[in-house]
Every structure is written in structure tokens, then in C-alpha cells.
Coordinates of C-alpha atoms and ligand atoms in Angstrom, one line a residue:
V1 CA -3.3 1.4 7.7
A2 CA -6.4 -0.3 8.7
L3 CA -6.3 -1.4 12.3
G4 CA -3.8 -4.6 14.0
G5 CA -1.6 -3.3 11.2
A6 CA -3.6 -5.1 8.3
P7 CA -3.1 -3.4 5.4
A8 CA -6.4 -1.5 3.7
T9 CA -7.0 -2.0 -0.2
R10 CA -4.9 0.5 -2.2
Q11 CA -4.4 2.2 -5.0
V12 CA -1.4 1.4 -8.2
K13 CA -1.6 4.1 -10.3
L14 CA 0.5 1.9 -13.0
E15 CA 2.5 3.6 -16.5
R16 CA 2.6 2.4 -20.5
E17 CA 4.2 -0.5 -19.6
C18 CA 5.3 -1.0 -16.9
E19 CA 4.7 -4.2 -14.6
L20 CA 3.4 -4.4 -10.6
R21 CA 5.1 -7.6 -9.9
I22 CA 3.6 -9.6 -6.5
E23 CA 4.5 -11.6 -4.8
V24 CA 1.1 -13.3 -2.3
A25 CA 1.7 -13.3 1.4
P26 CA 2.2 -17.7 2.6
D27 CA -1.0 -17.9 4.4
T28 CA -3.9 -14.9 2.8
P29 CA -4.7 -14.4 -0.7
L30 CA -4.8 -11.9 -2.3
R31 CA -7.6 -9.9 -3.5
L32 CA -6.8 -7.6 -6.7
R33 CA -8.9 -5.1 -9.4
L34 CA -8.5 -3.2 -12.7
L35 CA -10.1 0.1 -11.8
T36 CA -9.1 2.0 -14.6
G37 CA -7.1 1.8 -18.0
T38 CA -6.2 -1.9 -18.9
A39 CA -3.8 -4.5 -17.9
E40 CA -3.0 -8.3 -18.3
I41 CA -1.5 -11.2 -16.6
F42 CA 0.8 -13.2 -18.2
G43 CA -0.9 -12.6 -21.9
T44 CA -4.9 -12.3 -20.7
E45 CA -6.7 -9.1 -20.0
I46 CA -8.8 -8.9 -16.7
A47 CA -11.9 -7.5 -16.7
P48 CA -12.6 -4.5 -15.1
E49 CA -13.8 -3.7 -11.6
I50 CA -13.6 -7.1 -10.6
W51 CA -11.7 -8.7 -7.7
L52 CA -10.2 -11.0 -8.5
T53 CA -8.8 -14.0 -6.0
F54 CA -5.1 -14.8 -5.4
P55 CA -3.7 -17.6 -4.1
P56 CA -1.1 -17.6 -1.5
R57 CA 2.8 -18.0 -2.6
L58 CA 1.2 -17.0 -5.7
K59 CA 4.2 -15.3 -7.9
F60 CA 2.9 -13.0 -11.2
A61 CA 2.2 -9.9 -12.9
V62 CA -0.3 -7.6 -14.0
F63 CA 1.1 -5.2 -17.1
T64 CA -0.3 -2.1 -18.8
W65 CA 0.2 -1.5 -22.6
Y66 CA -1.3 1.8 -22.4
G67 CA -1.5 3.1 -18.8
A68 CA -3.7 1.7 -15.7
T69 CA -4.5 1.7 -12.1
I70 CA -5.0 -1.5 -9.6
E71 CA -6.3 -1.4 -6.7
M72 CA -4.8 -4.7 -3.6
D73 CA -7.0 -6.0 -1.3
G74 CA -4.1 -8.0 1.3
N75 CA -1.1 -8.8 2.2
T76 CA 1.6 -9.4 -0.3
E77 CA 5.5 -10.8 1.1
T78 CA 6.3 -8.5 -2.5
D79 CA 4.8 -6.4 -4.8
Y80 CA 7.0 -3.6 -6.7
T81 CA 6.6 -1.8 -10.3
A82 CA 8.9 -2.0 -12.3
D83 CA 9.1 0.3 -15.9
E84 CA 12.0 -2.4 -17.8
T85 CA 10.3 -5.8 -19.1
P86 CA 10.8 -7.5 -21.7
M87 CA 7.1 -7.8 -22.7
I88 CA 7.9 -5.6 -26.6
S89 CA 10.4 -8.4 -27.4
Y90 CA 8.1 -10.7 -26.1
V91 CA 4.9 -9.2 -27.7
N92 CA 7.4 -9.3 -31.5
V93 CA 8.0 -12.7 -31.3
H94 CA 3.7 -13.3 -30.9
A95 CA 3.3 -10.7 -34.1
V96 CA 5.8 -12.9 -36.3
L97 CA 3.7 -16.4 -34.8
E98 CA 1.1 -14.6 -36.2
G99 CA 1.7 -14.3 -39.4
R100 CA 3.0 -18.1 -39.5
R101 CA -0.8 -18.8 -38.4
N102 CA -2.0 -16.9 -40.4
R103 CA 0.4 -17.6 -43.5
A104 CA -0.5 -21.5 -43.3
K105 CA -4.1 -20.7 -42.7
A106 CA -4.0 -19.8 -46.6
S107 CA -2.6 -22.7 -48.2
P108 CA -4.8 -25.3 -45.8
S109 CA -4.0 -27.9 -49.0
D110 CA 0.5 -27.9 -48.6
V111 CA 1.3 -30.0 -46.6
D112 CA 4.4 -27.6 -45.7
L113 CA 2.9 -24.7 -45.8
S114 CA -0.4 -25.3 -44.2
Q115 CA 2.5 -26.6 -40.9
G116 CA 1.6 -23.2 -37.8
P117 CA 4.4 -22.6 -36.0
R118 CA 5.8 -25.0 -33.6
V119 CA 7.9 -22.9 -30.9
I120 CA 9.6 -24.3 -28.5
V121 CA 10.8 -22.8 -25.0
V122 CA 14.0 -23.1 -23.8
G123 CA 16.6 -21.9 -21.4
P124 CA 17.2 -22.8 -17.2
T125 CA 14.9 -23.2 -15.0
D126 CA 13.9 -20.0 -13.4
S127 CA 14.0 -18.1 -16.7
G128 CA 10.7 -17.9 -17.6
K129 CA 10.0 -20.3 -19.7
S130 CA 6.4 -21.5 -18.9
T131 CA 5.5 -17.6 -18.4
L132 CA 6.1 -16.8 -21.4
S133 CA 4.8 -20.3 -22.8
R134 CA 1.9 -18.9 -21.6
M135 CA 1.5 -15.2 -22.5
L136 CA 2.3 -17.1 -26.7
L137 CA -0.6 -18.8 -26.0
S138 CA -3.3 -16.7 -24.7
W139 CA -1.9 -13.9 -27.1
A140 CA -3.2 -16.5 -29.5
A141 CA -6.2 -17.8 -28.4
K142 CA -7.2 -14.0 -27.8
Q143 CA -6.7 -13.9 -32.1
G144 CA -9.3 -17.0 -32.1
W145 CA -6.5 -19.6 -32.7
K146 CA -5.9 -22.3 -31.1
P147 CA -2.8 -23.6 -30.6
T148 CA -1.6 -26.8 -29.0
F149 CA -0.4 -26.6 -25.7
V150 CA 2.7 -28.9 -25.3
D151 CA 4.1 -29.2 -21.2
L152 CA 7.6 -31.6 -22.2
D153 CA 8.8 -30.5 -18.4
I154 CA 8.2 -33.0 -15.6
G155 CA 9.1 -30.6 -13.1
Q156 CA 6.4 -28.8 -11.9
G157 CA 3.0 -29.9 -14.4
S158 CA 1.3 -26.8 -15.4
I159 CA -1.0 -29.7 -17.6
T160 CA -2.1 -31.6 -14.9
S161 CA 0.9 -33.4 -12.3
P162 CA 4.4 -33.0 -12.3
G163 CA 5.8 -36.6 -13.3
C164 CA 3.6 -36.0 -16.3
I165 CA 4.1 -35.1 -19.8
A166 CA 0.5 -33.3 -21.4
A167 CA -0.6 -31.6 -24.5
T168 CA -3.6 -29.6 -24.4
P169 CA -6.0 -27.4 -26.9
I170 CA -5.8 -24.2 -25.6
E171 CA -9.1 -22.0 -26.8
M172 CA -9.1 -19.4 -25.0
P173 CA -6.8 -16.9 -23.0
I174 CA -5.4 -18.5 -20.1
D175 CA -7.7 -17.6 -16.9
P176 CA -4.5 -15.6 -13.9
V177 CA -6.0 -17.9 -11.6
E178 CA -7.4 -21.4 -12.7
G179 CA -4.2 -21.6 -14.5
I180 CA -5.2 -24.7 -18.6
P181 CA -8.8 -25.5 -18.6
L182 CA -8.2 -29.9 -17.6
E183 CA -10.5 -30.6 -20.4
M184 CA -9.4 -34.2 -22.0
P185 CA -5.8 -33.2 -21.7
L186 CA -3.7 -35.7 -23.2
V187 CA -1.5 -37.1 -20.7
Y188 CA 1.5 -39.3 -20.3
F189 CA 2.8 -40.5 -17.7
Y190 CA 6.4 -40.6 -16.6
G191 CA 6.3 -40.7 -13.0
H192 CA 9.4 -39.5 -11.7
T193 CA 10.5 -35.5 -11.9
T194 CA 13.3 -35.6 -12.9
P195 CA 14.2 -37.2 -16.4
S196 CA 17.7 -38.6 -15.4
V197 CA 16.2 -41.5 -14.0
N198 CA 15.4 -42.9 -16.9
A199 CA 15.9 -40.8 -19.6
D200 CA 15.4 -43.6 -22.2
L201 CA 11.7 -43.8 -20.6
Y202 CA 11.2 -40.3 -21.2
K203 CA 12.4 -40.3 -24.7
V204 CA 10.1 -42.6 -25.6
L205 CA 6.3 -40.6 -24.4
V206 CA 8.2 -37.6 -25.6
K207 CA 7.9 -39.7 -29.5
E208 CA 4.2 -41.6 -28.2
L209 CA 3.1 -37.6 -28.0
A210 CA 4.1 -36.4 -31.1
Q211 CA 2.5 -39.3 -32.8
I212 CA -0.7 -38.3 -31.5
L213 CA 0.0 -34.8 -31.9
E214 CA 0.9 -35.5 -35.4
R215 CA -1.8 -37.5 -36.3
Q216 CA -4.4 -35.1 -34.9
F217 CA -3.1 -32.6 -36.7
S218 CA -3.4 -33.8 -39.8
G219 CA -7.2 -34.5 -39.6
N220 CA -7.1 -30.4 -38.5
A221 CA -6.3 -27.8 -40.7
E222 CA -7.2 -25.1 -38.3
S223 CA -5.1 -26.7 -35.3
R224 CA -2.5 -27.7 -37.9
A225 CA -2.1 -23.6 -38.5
A226 CA -2.4 -22.6 -35.2
G227 CA 0.5 -24.9 -33.9
M228 CA 2.3 -25.6 -31.6
V229 CA 4.1 -24.2 -28.2
I230 CA 6.2 -26.3 -26.0
N231 CA 7.2 -25.4 -23.2
T232 CA 10.2 -27.6 -21.5
M233 CA 12.5 -28.2 -18.5
G234 CA 15.6 -26.3 -17.2
W235 CA 18.2 -29.1 -17.6
I236 CA 20.1 -27.5 -20.2
E237 CA 23.5 -29.4 -19.8
G238 CA 24.3 -33.3 -20.8
V239 CA 22.0 -35.7 -21.0
G240 CA 19.5 -32.8 -20.1
Y241 CA 20.2 -31.3 -23.7
E242 CA 20.3 -33.9 -25.2
L243 CA 16.7 -34.4 -24.8
L244 CA 15.7 -30.7 -25.6
L245 CA 17.4 -32.0 -29.4
Q246 CA 15.4 -34.5 -29.0
A247 CA 12.2 -32.5 -28.4
I248 CA 13.5 -30.4 -31.2
D249 CA 13.8 -33.5 -33.4
T250 CA 10.2 -34.8 -32.3
L251 CA 8.0 -32.5 -32.4
N252 CA 9.8 -30.2 -35.9
A253 CA 10.0 -27.3 -34.0
N254 CA 10.6 -24.6 -35.9
V255 CA 10.9 -21.5 -33.3
V256 CA 13.3 -22.4 -31.1
L257 CA 12.7 -19.3 -28.3
V258 CA 15.6 -19.0 -25.4
L259 CA 15.6 -16.7 -22.4
G260 CA 18.2 -15.9 -21.0
Q261 CA 21.3 -18.4 -22.1
E262 CA 24.2 -16.5 -24.3
K263 CA 25.9 -20.1 -24.3
L264 CA 22.8 -22.4 -24.9
C265 CA 22.0 -20.1 -27.4
S266 CA 25.2 -20.4 -29.4
M267 CA 25.4 -24.3 -29.6
L268 CA 22.1 -24.2 -30.7
K269 CA 22.5 -22.0 -33.4
D270 CA 25.9 -24.2 -34.1
V271 CA 23.7 -27.7 -33.9
L272 CA 20.7 -26.7 -36.4
K273 CA 22.6 -24.6 -38.5
S274 CA 21.8 -28.1 -41.1
K275 CA 17.9 -27.4 -40.9
P276 CA 17.3 -23.8 -42.6
N277 CA 13.5 -23.7 -41.6
V278 CA 13.8 -23.6 -38.1
D279 CA 14.6 -20.0 -36.5
V280 CA 16.7 -19.5 -32.5
V281 CA 15.8 -16.2 -31.7
K282 CA 17.7 -15.4 -28.6
L283 CA 15.6 -13.4 -25.8
Q284 CA 15.9 -11.5 -22.5
K285 CA 14.6 -13.3 -19.2
S286 CA 12.4 -11.3 -17.3
G287 CA 13.7 -9.6 -13.9
G288 CA 10.5 -10.1 -12.2
V289 CA 10.9 -14.4 -13.1
V290 CA 10.8 -15.3 -9.2
S291 CA 14.3 -17.9 -8.8
R292 CA 13.4 -20.5 -6.4
N293 CA 15.4 -22.9 -4.2
V294 CA 14.8 -26.3 -4.4
K295 CA 12.8 -26.5 -1.2
V296 CA 11.3 -24.2 -3.2
R297 CA 10.7 -26.2 -6.1
Q298 CA 9.6 -29.5 -4.3
R299 CA 6.6 -27.6 -2.4
A300 CA 5.1 -26.0 -5.4
R301 CA 5.1 -29.5 -6.5
S302 CA 2.7 -31.0 -3.7
Y303 CA 0.9 -28.2 -3.9
R304 CA 0.2 -28.5 -7.9
I305 CA -0.8 -32.2 -6.8
R306 CA -3.3 -31.2 -4.3
E307 CA -4.2 -29.3 -7.0
Y308 CA -5.4 -31.9 -9.0
F309 CA -7.1 -32.9 -6.1
Y310 CA -8.9 -31.0 -3.8
G311 CA -8.9 -27.9 -7.1
I312 CA -7.0 -24.0 -6.1
A313 CA -9.2 -22.5 -4.0
N314 CA -10.1 -26.2 -2.0
D315 CA -13.5 -26.2 -4.0
L316 CA -13.2 -30.0 -5.4
S317 CA -13.8 -32.3 -3.1
P318 CA -12.3 -35.8 -4.4
H319 CA -14.3 -39.4 -3.6
S320 CA -12.7 -42.0 -1.4
N321 CA -13.0 -45.1 -2.7
I322 CA -12.2 -48.8 -1.2
A323 CA -10.7 -51.6 -3.8
N324 CA -10.0 -55.1 -3.1
F325 CA -6.4 -55.9 -3.8
N326 CA -7.5 -57.8 -7.3
D327 CA -9.3 -55.2 -9.0
L328 CA -5.9 -53.4 -9.3
S329 CA -3.2 -53.6 -11.1
V330 CA 0.1 -52.3 -10.4
Y331 CA 2.7 -52.0 -12.5
K332 CA 6.4 -49.8 -12.8
I333 CA 8.2 -49.7 -15.3
G334 CA 11.9 -49.8 -15.6
G335 CA 14.0 -51.5 -13.7
G336 CA 15.1 -55.0 -13.9
P337 CA 17.8 -56.4 -15.8
Q338 CA 17.4 -56.4 -19.2
A339 CA 18.5 -60.4 -19.3
P340 CA 20.4 -63.2 -16.6
R341 CA 23.9 -62.8 -16.1
S342 CA 23.8 -66.3 -17.3
A343 CA 23.0 -65.6 -20.8
L344 CA 25.1 -62.7 -21.6
P345 CA 29.1 -62.8 -22.6
I346 CA 32.0 -62.9 -20.4
G347 CA 31.7 -59.4 -18.5
A348 CA 29.3 -57.8 -19.5
E349 CA 26.9 -56.2 -17.3
P350 CA 23.6 -56.8 -17.2
V351 CA 22.2 -53.6 -17.9
A352 CA 18.3 -52.3 -16.6
D353 CA 15.6 -52.8 -19.4
P354 CA 14.7 -48.5 -19.3
T355 CA 10.8 -49.4 -21.1
R356 CA 10.1 -52.7 -18.9
L357 CA 7.2 -53.2 -16.8
V358 CA 7.4 -54.4 -13.7
P359 CA 4.8 -55.9 -12.1
V360 CA 4.0 -55.0 -8.7
T361 CA 3.0 -56.5 -5.4
I362 CA 0.5 -54.8 -3.7
N363 CA 1.6 -53.7 -0.1
R364 CA 2.1 -51.1 2.3
D365 CA 5.1 -49.5 -0.1
L366 CA 2.4 -47.9 -1.8
L367 CA 0.5 -45.8 0.7
H368 CA 1.1 -42.5 -0.2
L369 CA 2.1 -42.8 -3.3
I370 CA 0.4 -41.2 -6.0
L371 CA -0.8 -44.1 -9.3
A372 CA -1.8 -42.6 -12.5
V373 CA -4.1 -45.1 -14.3
S374 CA -3.9 -45.9 -17.6
F375 CA -5.7 -46.2 -20.5
A376 CA -4.8 -49.3 -21.6
K377 CA -6.8 -52.2 -22.7
E378 CA -3.4 -54.3 -21.9
P379 CA -0.5 -54.3 -19.7
D380 CA 1.9 -54.5 -22.9
Q381 CA 0.2 -51.2 -24.1
I382 CA 0.5 -48.8 -20.9
I383 CA 3.9 -47.1 -22.4
S384 CA 2.2 -47.0 -25.4
S385 CA -1.2 -45.4 -23.6
N386 CA -1.8 -41.5 -22.5
V387 CA -3.0 -42.1 -18.9
A388 CA -6.9 -41.3 -17.4
G389 CA -6.4 -39.3 -14.3
F390 CA -4.5 -40.1 -11.1
I391 CA -5.5 -41.4 -7.9
Y392 CA -3.8 -40.9 -4.0
I393 CA -3.5 -44.3 -1.6
T394 CA -4.5 -43.3 1.5
D395 CA -5.0 -46.6 3.2
I396 CA -3.8 -50.5 2.3
D397 CA -5.0 -53.0 4.8
I398 CA -2.5 -56.2 4.2
Q399 CA -5.9 -58.5 6.0
R400 CA -8.3 -57.6 4.1
K401 CA -6.8 -57.2 1.5
K402 CA -8.9 -53.6 1.0
I403 CA -6.9 -50.8 -1.1
T404 CA -8.4 -47.2 -0.2
Y405 CA -7.8 -44.1 -2.7
I406 CA -8.7 -40.7 -3.7
A407 CA -9.9 -40.2 -7.1
P408 CA -10.8 -36.4 -8.2
S409 CA -14.9 -35.5 -8.8
A410 CA -14.2 -34.4 -12.3
G411 CA -15.0 -37.9 -13.9
E412 CA -14.4 -40.7 -13.0
L413 CA -11.8 -42.7 -13.6
P414 CA -12.3 -45.4 -16.2
S415 CA -13.5 -49.0 -14.6
R416 CA -12.7 -50.7 -17.4
C417 CA -8.7 -50.4 -16.8
K418 CA -7.8 -50.6 -13.3
L419 CA -4.2 -50.8 -14.5
C420 CA -2.2 -48.6 -12.5
M421 CA 1.5 -47.2 -12.7
I422 CA 3.2 -45.8 -10.1
P423 CA 5.7 -43.5 -10.2
V424 CA 9.2 -44.7 -8.0
R425 CA 9.1 -42.7 -4.8
M426 CA 7.6 -39.5 -6.4
V427 CA 6.1 -37.0 -4.0
Q428 CA 5.2 -39.9 -1.5
G429 CA 3.0 -38.0 1.3
V430 CA 1.8 -34.8 0.3
L431 CA -1.4 -35.2 0.8
R432 CA -0.8 -36.0 4.0
Ligands
ADP501 P1 10.6 -21.7 -15.7 O1 9.2 -22.3 -16.2 O2 11.9 -20.8 -17.0 O3 11.3 -21.6 -14.1 P2 8.5 -19.4 -14.5 O4 8.3 -19.2 -16.1 O5 7.8 -20.3 -14.2 O6 9.9 -19.9 -15.0 O7 9.2 -18.3 -13.4 C1 9.8 -18.3 -12.2 C2 8.0 -17.8 -11.7 O8 8.3 -16.1 -11.7 C3 6.7 -18.6 -12.2 O9 6.5 -18.3 -9.9 C4 6.1 -17.3 -12.6 O10 5.3 -16.7 -12.0 C5 6.9 -15.5 -11.5 N1 6.8 -15.2 -12.5 C6 7.8 -15.1 -14.0 N2 7.4 -13.7 -14.3 C7 7.6 -12.9 -13.8 C8 6.8 -11.0 -13.5 N3 7.8 -10.8 -14.5 N4 7.0 -11.1 -12.3 C9 6.7 -11.7 -11.4 N5 6.3 -13.2 -11.5 C10 7.2 -13.5 -12.6

């Protein structure tokens, strides 16, 4: 132990098929490197000797198939070695998927046979869904495939920002620190972090996303054969369950991986038995998965949004811009009654139309909100259009009718469409 109680660098020897589970300290990053042997982090091999820097609070595991020595420099909240992991069963799934990809590749002209596996990962919150999705994608990418990652989890958002559903091809094993590269992902903005706020809108967006992906696949035999890995939300009861079934159906999933829930697995097996080409497979949850309470999850969301503007290592500097009120058209989706009460049959209550576009007057209520910038050219295209990126409102000057916002430095937002949609009361104040 070095002076001041800070630990010096230390080494951990890992036996074969063991993993080192780490939670980085809350305020300081952790440096780590591979000294001997081979090891991977959630499916991505790490290079020998090179120091990797992990941001505060990150939870991850370094797994080795054949044995390794790891060196760490810095504080951790916890770190321990585990010799019981479900990794063998996970890699067996990967092997089966690999076989299906090869079969698909061998018959590029056959509409059905040319379709590679479409895997959907389901289970309760904190069952390791995102982690398993990541491993399957990284292992596939390592073999040279370019599988499509579809993230339907609006709560955390591993592709862009929370509040979205998104898809992106994975061309390389996912970087253990940087995560998924942000090269032109297909993003649809939902604007809330729970689907119950507007489940109908969620369904519409999943359909839109599925349609575009279907179109892309039909023109690209390579990505069609590689297939997709779909990550889902942890909401598996009631409407959540219904949304899962809708996702399986809409995205034509043919492999359903159920993590750590007997009941969900048997329910899905039961309803899907009418579809003989869909396999439902139960997998064990890893003991390393860290449960996060509502607070921790909220905080993770805020950091995720911060990352979008400032980068993981605070290495990006967002641009601050000023616009006139009438340079910007702001809308929200949903809300507003569908029909006036007078037009309804006696006794009927007006219901809110879930996909109605409602213009929003710019005022101080927009302060500290995230707005999505749509690719739509006209307002009526907003729902069916994906989004170019996000802005964060930092000031609103009512007198001068000026709005100040920050936008990420990477890639200017398309100027032709200053149409924005606002999330209702999402992520308020996280960047202050
Ligand atoms: P879900 O997607 O089901 O909510 P995640 O895959 O996001 O669950 O896992 C929850 C947390 O646990 C994440 O922070 C993840 O990095 C961490 N985690 C998952 N597997 C392990 C493991 N084997 N060792 C350490 N941390 C892990």
C-alpha cells in the first residue's frame, strides 16, 4: 500500500474460465492491463500490456477462457474473482448462432434461408440483458460478421441517449471503455424513459424501425445473414409483456433468449409454440450482474446523456448556439384530446390521441430539457422520421426571443430541419 492509503498497482491471477468482477470507485478512474494470457471484457478481447482507463462507477468483468494475469492501478468500490459464470452456456449460444449465419450466407438468393438469426434478449431489469447482447455482438464481429444491434431499452440507451430506440450495425468487437461507436445509428425518439407513458407511440416507433431495417436487409445479403441482436426493457409484466410480444413479432425474431426468469420463459414458450421457427431458450443470469436501484438507474441515465455531449472521458466540447424562437419548431407527440367532447357520443370520454403531434410554444418550461432534432422536412413526417441528434436548452430569453442550446461537436445538426420534438419532463436538469 502506497502512502496516504492509496493502493499501489496490484496483480490478480485468474484461472481458466474465471472472471474478475470490478466496480470502479465513485470518483476516480481505474487503470487496468493484461500482463499474461488472454482475457476479454464482455466479449471483446483486450490487448496485452496496454493500459485501459475505466471511468468511475463502471461495473464490468474481465473474463479469461485459458488463464490470465491482470494488473490494476487505482481504487475500486469492489473487486473479486468468481469461478462460477454462465459464460460456457453463452458461448454455446454464440456457436449455434454462428452455424445459422453460415447457413444463411450459403443461400443468399433464398428469401427465407438467407435470413440469419434474429436474437431477442429478454428478462427482468438487471438480469444482464445488455451485457449478453454485447457479448453476442462482439463475438460475431470478431468472426467477421456485421450483425445489427437493435436497442429497444428506452431506459438506458446504449446506442445514443435514453428515451430512444435505435439500431446500428456492429462492425468490430465493442470497445470495453468507449462502448458502441456512434456512426450513423438509426434513432427514433420516444421522449420518455418508461413506455407506459405512451405505449402506443412506442409500438409505432418499433414498427417504423423494423420497416427500415427490413428494407436495409433486403438490399444487403451480408447484414441479412449476420442477423440481429435485440436488447429489450426489463418491463416484463402487463403492458411490458405485451410490448415484448409485439417486438418479437414486428422484428421477426427467431431466437428468444430469456435471462433468469422461469415464469417469463414458460409464458413465452407457450404463446410462441404456434411459431415453430421461433426458439425460446432459457439462460442463467450471471452472478456478477449488479442490481441497480431506481436512483442508481436515474443517475446512470443522466451520465449517459452527459456522455452524449461531453464524451465518456470528458473529451468532447459541445457547441453553444443561439437561435431565434422562430428558427425552431418544437412539437410533442401525444396528449391533446382526439376529438372535442361535443363530437363524441353521449357519455363517452375523450381519449388522448397517442400519436398526435402537438405544437409547443417556446417558453421557460423548455429550459434544461433535451430536444431531439428530427430529419423530418414537414411536421407530419416527424413520427416516421428518425432523428439526427439532440440539443440541450441552456437559456431562454423571452424578451429577445432567443434560445441558447448546446449541440454535440461531432457532426453539425442538419440546418434544413430545425424541427424538434420535446420529451415531456424527461432528464430535466441533468446537465446543470
Ligand atoms: P440489464 O440490461 O438486464 O438491465 P446489464 O447487462 O445492464 O443488465 O447489467 C447490469 C449491470 O451489471 C451493468 O452495469 C453491467 O455492466 C454489470 N455486469 C453485468 N455482468 C457483470 C459481470 N459478470 N461482472 C460485473 N458486472 C457485471
